[in-house]
Tab-separated table of C-alpha atoms in Angstrom:
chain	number	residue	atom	x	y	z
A	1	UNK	CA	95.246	109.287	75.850
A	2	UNK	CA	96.664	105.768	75.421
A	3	UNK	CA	97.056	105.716	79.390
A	4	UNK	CA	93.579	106.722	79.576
A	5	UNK	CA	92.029	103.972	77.555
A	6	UNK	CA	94.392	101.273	78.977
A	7	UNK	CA	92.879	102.777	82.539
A	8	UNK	CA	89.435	102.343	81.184
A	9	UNK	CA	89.974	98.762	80.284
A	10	UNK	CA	91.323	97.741	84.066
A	11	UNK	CA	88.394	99.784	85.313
A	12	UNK	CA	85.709	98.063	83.539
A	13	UNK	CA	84.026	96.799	86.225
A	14	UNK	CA	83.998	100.024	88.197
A	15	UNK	CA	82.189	101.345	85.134
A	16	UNK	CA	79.865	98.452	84.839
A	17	UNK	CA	78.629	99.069	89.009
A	18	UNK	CA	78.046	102.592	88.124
A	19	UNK	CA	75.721	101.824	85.393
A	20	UNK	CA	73.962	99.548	87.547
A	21	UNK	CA	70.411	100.414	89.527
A	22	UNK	CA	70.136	100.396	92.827
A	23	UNK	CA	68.329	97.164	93.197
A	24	UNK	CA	71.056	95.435	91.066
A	25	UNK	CA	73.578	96.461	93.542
A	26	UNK	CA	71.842	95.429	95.975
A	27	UNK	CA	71.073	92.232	94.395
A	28	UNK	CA	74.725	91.412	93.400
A	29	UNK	CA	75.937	92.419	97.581
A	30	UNK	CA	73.534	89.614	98.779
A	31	UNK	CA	74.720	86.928	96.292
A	32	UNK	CA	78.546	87.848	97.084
A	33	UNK	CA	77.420	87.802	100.792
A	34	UNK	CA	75.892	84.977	100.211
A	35	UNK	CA	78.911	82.798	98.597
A	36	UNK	CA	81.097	84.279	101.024
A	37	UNK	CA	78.826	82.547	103.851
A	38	UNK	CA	79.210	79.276	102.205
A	39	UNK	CA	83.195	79.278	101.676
A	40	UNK	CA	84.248	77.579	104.773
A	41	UNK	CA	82.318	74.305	103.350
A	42	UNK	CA	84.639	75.062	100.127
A	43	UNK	CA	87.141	72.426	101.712
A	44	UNK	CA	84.850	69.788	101.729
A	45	UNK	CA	85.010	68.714	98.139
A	46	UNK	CA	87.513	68.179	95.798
A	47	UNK	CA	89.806	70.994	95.822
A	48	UNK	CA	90.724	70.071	99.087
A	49	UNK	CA	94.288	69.580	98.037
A	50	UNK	CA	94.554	73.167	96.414
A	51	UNK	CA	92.939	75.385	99.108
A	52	UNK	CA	94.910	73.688	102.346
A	53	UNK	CA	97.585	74.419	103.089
A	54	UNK	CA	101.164	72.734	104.166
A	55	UNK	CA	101.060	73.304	108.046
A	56	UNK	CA	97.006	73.878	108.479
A	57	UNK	CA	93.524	73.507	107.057
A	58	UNK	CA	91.765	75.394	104.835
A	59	UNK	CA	89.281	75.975	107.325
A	60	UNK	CA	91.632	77.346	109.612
A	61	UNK	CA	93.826	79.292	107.357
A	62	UNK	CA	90.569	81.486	106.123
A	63	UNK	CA	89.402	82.335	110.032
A	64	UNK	CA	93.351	82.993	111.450
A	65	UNK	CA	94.871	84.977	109.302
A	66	UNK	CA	93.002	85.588	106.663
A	67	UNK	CA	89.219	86.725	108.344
A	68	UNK	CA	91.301	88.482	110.916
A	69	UNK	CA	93.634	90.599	109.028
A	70	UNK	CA	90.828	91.696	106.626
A	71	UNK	CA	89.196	93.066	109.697
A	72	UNK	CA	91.869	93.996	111.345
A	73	UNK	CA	92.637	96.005	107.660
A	74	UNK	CA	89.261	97.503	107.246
A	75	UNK	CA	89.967	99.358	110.743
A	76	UNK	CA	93.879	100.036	110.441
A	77	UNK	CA	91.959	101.703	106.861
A	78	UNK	CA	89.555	104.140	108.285
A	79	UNK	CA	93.019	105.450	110.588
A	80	UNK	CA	95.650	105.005	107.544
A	81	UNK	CA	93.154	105.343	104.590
A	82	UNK	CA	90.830	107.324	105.506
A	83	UNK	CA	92.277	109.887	107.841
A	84	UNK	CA	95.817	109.582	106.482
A	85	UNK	CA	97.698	109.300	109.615
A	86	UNK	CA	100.392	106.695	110.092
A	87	UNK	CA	99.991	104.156	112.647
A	88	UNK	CA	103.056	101.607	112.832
A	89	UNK	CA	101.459	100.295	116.415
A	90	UNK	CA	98.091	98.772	115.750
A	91	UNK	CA	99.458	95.420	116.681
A	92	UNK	CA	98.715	97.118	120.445
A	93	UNK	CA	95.037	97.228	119.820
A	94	UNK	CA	94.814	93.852	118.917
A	95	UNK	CA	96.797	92.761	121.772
A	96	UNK	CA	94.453	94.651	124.270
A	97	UNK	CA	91.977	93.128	123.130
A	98	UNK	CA	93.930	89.269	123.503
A	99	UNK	CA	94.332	90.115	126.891
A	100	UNK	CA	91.389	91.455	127.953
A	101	UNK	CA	89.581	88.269	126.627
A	102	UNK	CA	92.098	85.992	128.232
A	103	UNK	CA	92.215	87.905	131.506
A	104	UNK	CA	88.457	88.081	132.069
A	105	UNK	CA	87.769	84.927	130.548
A	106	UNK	CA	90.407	83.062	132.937
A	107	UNK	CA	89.368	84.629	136.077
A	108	UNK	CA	85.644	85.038	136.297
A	109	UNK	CA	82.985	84.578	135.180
A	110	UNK	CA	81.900	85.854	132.268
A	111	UNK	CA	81.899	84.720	128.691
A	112	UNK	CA	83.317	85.842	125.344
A	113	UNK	CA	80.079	87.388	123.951
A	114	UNK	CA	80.228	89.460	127.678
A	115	UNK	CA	84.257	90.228	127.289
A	116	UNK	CA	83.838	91.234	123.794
A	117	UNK	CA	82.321	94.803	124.458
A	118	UNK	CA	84.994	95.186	127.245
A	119	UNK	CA	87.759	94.637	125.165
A	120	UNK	CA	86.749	96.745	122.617
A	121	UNK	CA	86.210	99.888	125.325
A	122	UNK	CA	89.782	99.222	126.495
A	123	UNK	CA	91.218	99.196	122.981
A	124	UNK	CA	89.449	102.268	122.339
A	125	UNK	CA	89.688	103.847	125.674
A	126	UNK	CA	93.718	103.093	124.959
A	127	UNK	CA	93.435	104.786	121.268
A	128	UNK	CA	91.938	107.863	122.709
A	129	UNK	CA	94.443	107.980	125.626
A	130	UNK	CA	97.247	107.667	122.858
A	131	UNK	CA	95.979	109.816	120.423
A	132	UNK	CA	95.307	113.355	123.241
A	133	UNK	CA	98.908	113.558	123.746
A	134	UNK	CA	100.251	112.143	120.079
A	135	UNK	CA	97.771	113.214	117.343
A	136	UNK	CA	99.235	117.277	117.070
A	137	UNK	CA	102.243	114.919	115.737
A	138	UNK	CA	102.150	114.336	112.147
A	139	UNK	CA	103.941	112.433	109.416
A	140	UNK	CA	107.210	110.396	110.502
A	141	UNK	CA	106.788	111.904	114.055
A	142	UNK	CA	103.244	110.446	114.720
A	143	UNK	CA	104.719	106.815	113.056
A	144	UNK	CA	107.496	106.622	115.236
A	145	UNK	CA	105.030	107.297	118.576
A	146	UNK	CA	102.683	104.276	117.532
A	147	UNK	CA	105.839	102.186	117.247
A	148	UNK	CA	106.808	102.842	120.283
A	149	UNK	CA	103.435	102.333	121.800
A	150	UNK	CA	103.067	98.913	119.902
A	151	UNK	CA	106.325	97.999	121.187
A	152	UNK	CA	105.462	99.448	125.004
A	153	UNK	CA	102.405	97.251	125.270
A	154	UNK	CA	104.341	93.681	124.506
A	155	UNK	CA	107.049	94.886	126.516
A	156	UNK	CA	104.419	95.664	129.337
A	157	UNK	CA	102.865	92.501	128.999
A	158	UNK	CA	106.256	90.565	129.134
A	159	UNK	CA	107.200	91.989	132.188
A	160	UNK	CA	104.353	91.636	134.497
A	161	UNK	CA	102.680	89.037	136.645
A	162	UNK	CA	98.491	89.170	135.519
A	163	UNK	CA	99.448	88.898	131.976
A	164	UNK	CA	101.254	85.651	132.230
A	165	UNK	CA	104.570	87.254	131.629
A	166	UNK	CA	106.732	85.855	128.598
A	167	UNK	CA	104.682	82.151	128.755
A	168	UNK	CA	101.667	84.293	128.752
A	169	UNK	CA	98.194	82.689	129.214
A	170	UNK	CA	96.372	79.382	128.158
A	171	UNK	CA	93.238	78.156	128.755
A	172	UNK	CA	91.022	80.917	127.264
A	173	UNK	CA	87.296	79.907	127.164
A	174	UNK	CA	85.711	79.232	123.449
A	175	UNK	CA	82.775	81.597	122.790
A	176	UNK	CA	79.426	79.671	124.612
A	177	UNK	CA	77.041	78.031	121.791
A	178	UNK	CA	74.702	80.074	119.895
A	179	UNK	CA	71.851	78.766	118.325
A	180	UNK	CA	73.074	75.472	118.524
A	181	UNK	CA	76.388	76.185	117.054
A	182	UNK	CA	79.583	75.480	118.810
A	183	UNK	CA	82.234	77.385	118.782
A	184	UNK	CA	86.196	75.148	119.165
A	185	UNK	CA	88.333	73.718	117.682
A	186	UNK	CA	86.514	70.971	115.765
A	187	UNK	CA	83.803	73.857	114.559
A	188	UNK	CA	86.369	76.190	112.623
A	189	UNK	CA	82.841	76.994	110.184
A	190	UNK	CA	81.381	79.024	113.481
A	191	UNK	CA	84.634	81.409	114.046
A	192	UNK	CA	84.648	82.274	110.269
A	193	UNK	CA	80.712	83.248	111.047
A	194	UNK	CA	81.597	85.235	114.102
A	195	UNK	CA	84.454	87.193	112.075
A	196	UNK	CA	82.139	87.682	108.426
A	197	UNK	CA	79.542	89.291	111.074
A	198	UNK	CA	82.090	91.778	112.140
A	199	UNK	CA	83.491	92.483	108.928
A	200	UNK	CA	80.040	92.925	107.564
A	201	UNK	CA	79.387	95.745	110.798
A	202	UNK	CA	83.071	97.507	109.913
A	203	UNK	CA	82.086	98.220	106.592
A	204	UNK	CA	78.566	98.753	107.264
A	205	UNK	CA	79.994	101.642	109.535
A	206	UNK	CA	82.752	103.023	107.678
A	207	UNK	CA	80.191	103.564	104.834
A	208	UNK	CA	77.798	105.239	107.029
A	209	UNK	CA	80.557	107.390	108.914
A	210	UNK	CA	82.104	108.124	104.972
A	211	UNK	CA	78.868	109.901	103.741
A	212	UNK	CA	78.550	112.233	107.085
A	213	UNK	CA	80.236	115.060	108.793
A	214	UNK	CA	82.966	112.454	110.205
A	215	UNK	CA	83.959	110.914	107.099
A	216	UNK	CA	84.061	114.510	104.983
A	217	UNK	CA	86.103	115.871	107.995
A	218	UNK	CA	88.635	112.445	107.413
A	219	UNK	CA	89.222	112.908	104.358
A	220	UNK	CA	89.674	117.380	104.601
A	221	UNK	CA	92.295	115.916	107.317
A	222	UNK	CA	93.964	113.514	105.280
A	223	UNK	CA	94.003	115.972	101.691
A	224	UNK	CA	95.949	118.879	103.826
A	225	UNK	CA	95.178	119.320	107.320
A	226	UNK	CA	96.188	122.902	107.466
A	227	UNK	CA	93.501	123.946	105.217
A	228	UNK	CA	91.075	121.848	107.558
A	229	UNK	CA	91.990	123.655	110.152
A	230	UNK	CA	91.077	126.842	108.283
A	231	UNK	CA	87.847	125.706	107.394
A	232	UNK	CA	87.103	125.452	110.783
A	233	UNK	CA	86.883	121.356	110.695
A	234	UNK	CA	88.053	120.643	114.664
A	235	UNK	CA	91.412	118.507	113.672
A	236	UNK	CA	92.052	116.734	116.895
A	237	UNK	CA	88.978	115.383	117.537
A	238	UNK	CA	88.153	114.014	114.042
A	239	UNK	CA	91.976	112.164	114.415
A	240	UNK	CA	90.589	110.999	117.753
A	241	UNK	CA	87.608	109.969	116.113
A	242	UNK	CA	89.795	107.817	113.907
A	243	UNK	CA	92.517	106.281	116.075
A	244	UNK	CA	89.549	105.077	118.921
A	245	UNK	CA	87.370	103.515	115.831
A	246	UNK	CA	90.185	101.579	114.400
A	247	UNK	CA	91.577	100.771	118.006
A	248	UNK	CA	87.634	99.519	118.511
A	249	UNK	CA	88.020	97.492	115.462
A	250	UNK	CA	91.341	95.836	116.721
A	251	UNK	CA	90.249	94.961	120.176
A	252	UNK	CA	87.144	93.281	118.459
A	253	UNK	CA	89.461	90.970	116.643
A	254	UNK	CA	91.852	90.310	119.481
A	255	UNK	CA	89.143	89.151	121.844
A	256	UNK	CA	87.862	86.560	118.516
A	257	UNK	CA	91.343	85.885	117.923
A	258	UNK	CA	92.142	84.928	121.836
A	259	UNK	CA	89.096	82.687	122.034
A	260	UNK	CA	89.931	80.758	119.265
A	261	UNK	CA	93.613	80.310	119.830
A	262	UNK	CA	92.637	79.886	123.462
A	263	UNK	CA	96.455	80.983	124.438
A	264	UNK	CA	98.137	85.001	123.975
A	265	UNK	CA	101.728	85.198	124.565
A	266	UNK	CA	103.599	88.315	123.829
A	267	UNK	CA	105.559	86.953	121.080
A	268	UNK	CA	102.433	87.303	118.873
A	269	UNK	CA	102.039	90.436	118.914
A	270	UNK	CA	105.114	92.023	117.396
A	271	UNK	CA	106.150	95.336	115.263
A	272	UNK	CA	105.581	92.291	112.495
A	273	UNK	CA	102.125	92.332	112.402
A	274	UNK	CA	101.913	95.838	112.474
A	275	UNK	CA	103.863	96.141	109.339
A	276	UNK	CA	101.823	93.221	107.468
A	277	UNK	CA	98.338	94.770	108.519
A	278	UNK	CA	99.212	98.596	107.196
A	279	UNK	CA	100.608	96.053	103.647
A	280	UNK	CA	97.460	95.364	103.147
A	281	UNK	CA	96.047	98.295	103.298
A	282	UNK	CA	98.664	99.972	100.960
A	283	UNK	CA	99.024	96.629	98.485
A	284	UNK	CA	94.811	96.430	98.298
A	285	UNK	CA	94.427	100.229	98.159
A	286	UNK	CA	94.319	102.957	101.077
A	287	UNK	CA	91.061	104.227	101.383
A	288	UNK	CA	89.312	101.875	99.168
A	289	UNK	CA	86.840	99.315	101.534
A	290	UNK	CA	87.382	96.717	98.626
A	291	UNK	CA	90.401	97.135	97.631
A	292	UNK	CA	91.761	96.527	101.641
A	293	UNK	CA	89.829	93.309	101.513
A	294	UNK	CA	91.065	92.211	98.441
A	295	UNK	CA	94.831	93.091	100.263
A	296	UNK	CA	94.506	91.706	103.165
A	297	UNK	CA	93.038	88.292	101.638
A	298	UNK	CA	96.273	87.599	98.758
A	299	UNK	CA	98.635	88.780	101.703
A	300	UNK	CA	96.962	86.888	104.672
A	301	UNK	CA	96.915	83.427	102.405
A	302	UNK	CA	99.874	83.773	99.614
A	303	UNK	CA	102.326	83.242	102.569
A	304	UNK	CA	100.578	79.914	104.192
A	305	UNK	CA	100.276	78.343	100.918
A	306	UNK	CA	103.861	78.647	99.633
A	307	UNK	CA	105.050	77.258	103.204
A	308	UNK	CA	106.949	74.350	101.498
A	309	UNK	CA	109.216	76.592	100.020
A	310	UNK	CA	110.397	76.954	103.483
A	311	UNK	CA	113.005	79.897	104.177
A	312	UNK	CA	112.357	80.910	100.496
A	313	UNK	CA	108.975	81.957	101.216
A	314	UNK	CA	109.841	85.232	102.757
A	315	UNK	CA	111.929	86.104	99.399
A	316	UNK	CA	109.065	84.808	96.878
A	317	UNK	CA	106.562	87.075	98.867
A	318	UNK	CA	108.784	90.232	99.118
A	319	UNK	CA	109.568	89.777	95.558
A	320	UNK	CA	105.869	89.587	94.300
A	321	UNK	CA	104.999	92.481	96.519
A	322	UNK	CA	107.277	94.795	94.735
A	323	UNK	CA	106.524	93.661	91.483
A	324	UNK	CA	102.826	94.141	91.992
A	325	UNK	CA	103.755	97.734	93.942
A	326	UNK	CA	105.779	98.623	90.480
A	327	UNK	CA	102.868	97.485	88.650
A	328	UNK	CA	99.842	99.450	90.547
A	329	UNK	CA	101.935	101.962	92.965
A	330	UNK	CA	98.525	102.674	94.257
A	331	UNK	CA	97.289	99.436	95.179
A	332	UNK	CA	95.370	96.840	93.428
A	333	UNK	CA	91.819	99.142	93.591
A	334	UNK	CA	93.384	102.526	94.067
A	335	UNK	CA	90.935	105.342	95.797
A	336	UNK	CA	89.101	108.088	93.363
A	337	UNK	CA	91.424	106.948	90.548
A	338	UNK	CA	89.249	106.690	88.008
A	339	UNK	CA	88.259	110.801	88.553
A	340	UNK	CA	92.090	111.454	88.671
A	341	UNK	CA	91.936	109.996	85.097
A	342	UNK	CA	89.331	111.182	83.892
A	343	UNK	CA	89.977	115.346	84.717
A	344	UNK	CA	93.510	114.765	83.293
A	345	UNK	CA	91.700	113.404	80.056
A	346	UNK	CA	89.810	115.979	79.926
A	347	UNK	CA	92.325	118.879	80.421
A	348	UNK	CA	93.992	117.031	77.528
């Protein structure tokens, strides 16, 4: 019982949105929204000093990495978290969708806003082309596939001519003015726009797909997929489903990320980024939209503000992520934990 109350406590605020109407919710999403919109100008006033930090802006630092891994979270999440298959290759989505943007953007004639949808097909086109042959896998056998398709598609882009080889490609065209607003390196404010936009659409979708057929079948899949199968829920195409959504999601925020680096090399797109985009999903919470954001945003900017610590910094952050794993072995806003609780109180 004393775990139970101490449970309660931490979950306070879970209890608190629960209690509220809908037009509170709704009220309290558009004033969040709403601050989030005006964060980038957070860097303007005095806390300067605190939010930059060592080797960039704070302006920077909150559109590359941490807008981009939050989105690039929220759509390794509906594959990891929601479905409960393990992808250790997602790092090849996002590259795709580098490419694709630097490709098309270097050598005709159309803009980012026309590449974007392109990119996205390709990475999802490449997700369902993976996932035919791979998704009967499961477990440690699936992982080890992704890895090796992560690891095939910087290899591939290494090794041949159109994508630049090892130097890779510069030059990539900043997304055209909209509305007046410019999109480079001076105007950090717009990219930050272009990426809340998208993460506002990823959730706005995994919600919708969560409360349908799709997102009942995920999570049958991910609680035993044998007795899915039983049930008559059609396996393979619901892990389809999955793997081209998320691989959608990635090739979204490689084509951002290309056009506001304006260079892709293979070199940054390693097993690396793999591993630190599936950490925040498991440190923030698999399953949970919220809890991924929260992730994704301590692990995206802990590591760029402790910079001066130099070769240290890789220590300090493994060392706080397994003392916060010990802590919450769930994540920081676990999935459905609060109904795990609360049947175990009650069988007490």
């Amino acid at each position: 019982m004393s775990n139970l109350r101490n449970f309660n406590l931490r979950d306070k605020g879970a209890e608190i949105w629960e209690n509220w109407g809908r037009p509170a919710r709704t009220t309290f999403v558009f004033a969040v929204v709403g601050l989030v919109i005006l964060l980038p100008y957070a860097g303007d006033f005095s806390i300067t000093s605190i939010l930059n930090t060592p080797t960039a802006s704070y302006q920077a630092v909150l559109v590359y990495p941490v807008g981009m891994y939050i989105l690039m979270a929220l759509g390794l999440n509906i594959v990891v978290g929601k479905s409960g298959l393990l992808d250790l290759g997602y790092v090849a989505f996002f590259a795709i969708g580098a490419y694709s943007a630097a490709i098309l953007g270097t050598r005709t004639n159309l803009n980012i806003w026309e590449i974007l949808p392109i990119g996205m097909g390709l990475a999802m086109l490449s997700g369902v082309l993976l996932g035919l042959p791979t998704l009967r896998l499961r477990g440690d056998y699936l992982a080890i596939v992704t890895l090796g398709f992560g690891e095939i598609v910087r290899i591939t882009a290494i090794n041949i001519q159109s994508t630049g080889g090892p130097n890779g490609i510069g030059g990539v065209p900043n997304p055209p003015a909209v509305l007046g607003m410019k999109f480079d390196i001076d105007n950090l404010k717009g990219f930050f726009w272009i990426v809340l936009v998208m993460i506002l659409l990823v959730i706005w979708m995994i919600r919708r797909f969560t409360s349908r057929r799709p997102g009942r079948a995920w999570e049958a899949i991910r609680q035993d997929e044998d007795v899915a199968m039983l049930m008559g829920v059609p396996v393979l195409r619901y892990k389809i489903w999955s793997f081209s959504i998320g691989a959608a999601v990635g090739g979204a925020a490689g084509v951002i990320f290309a056009s506001k680096a304006m260079f892709v090399a293979p070199d940054m797109f390693t097993f690396n980024v793999s591993v630190l985009i599936l950490s925040c999903v498991v440190f923030g919470g698999m399953g949970n939209i919220w809890g991924v954001i929260v992730g994704a945003t301590i692990l995206a900017y802990l590591p760029e503000r402790i910079r001066f610590i130099s070769t240290a910094r890789q220590l300090v952050f493994g060392l706080a992520l397994v003392i916060i794993m010990n802590v919450r072995p769930d994540g920081l806003l676990p999935r459905k934990k609060r109904e795990k609780i609360k049947a175990k109180g009650a069988g007490n």
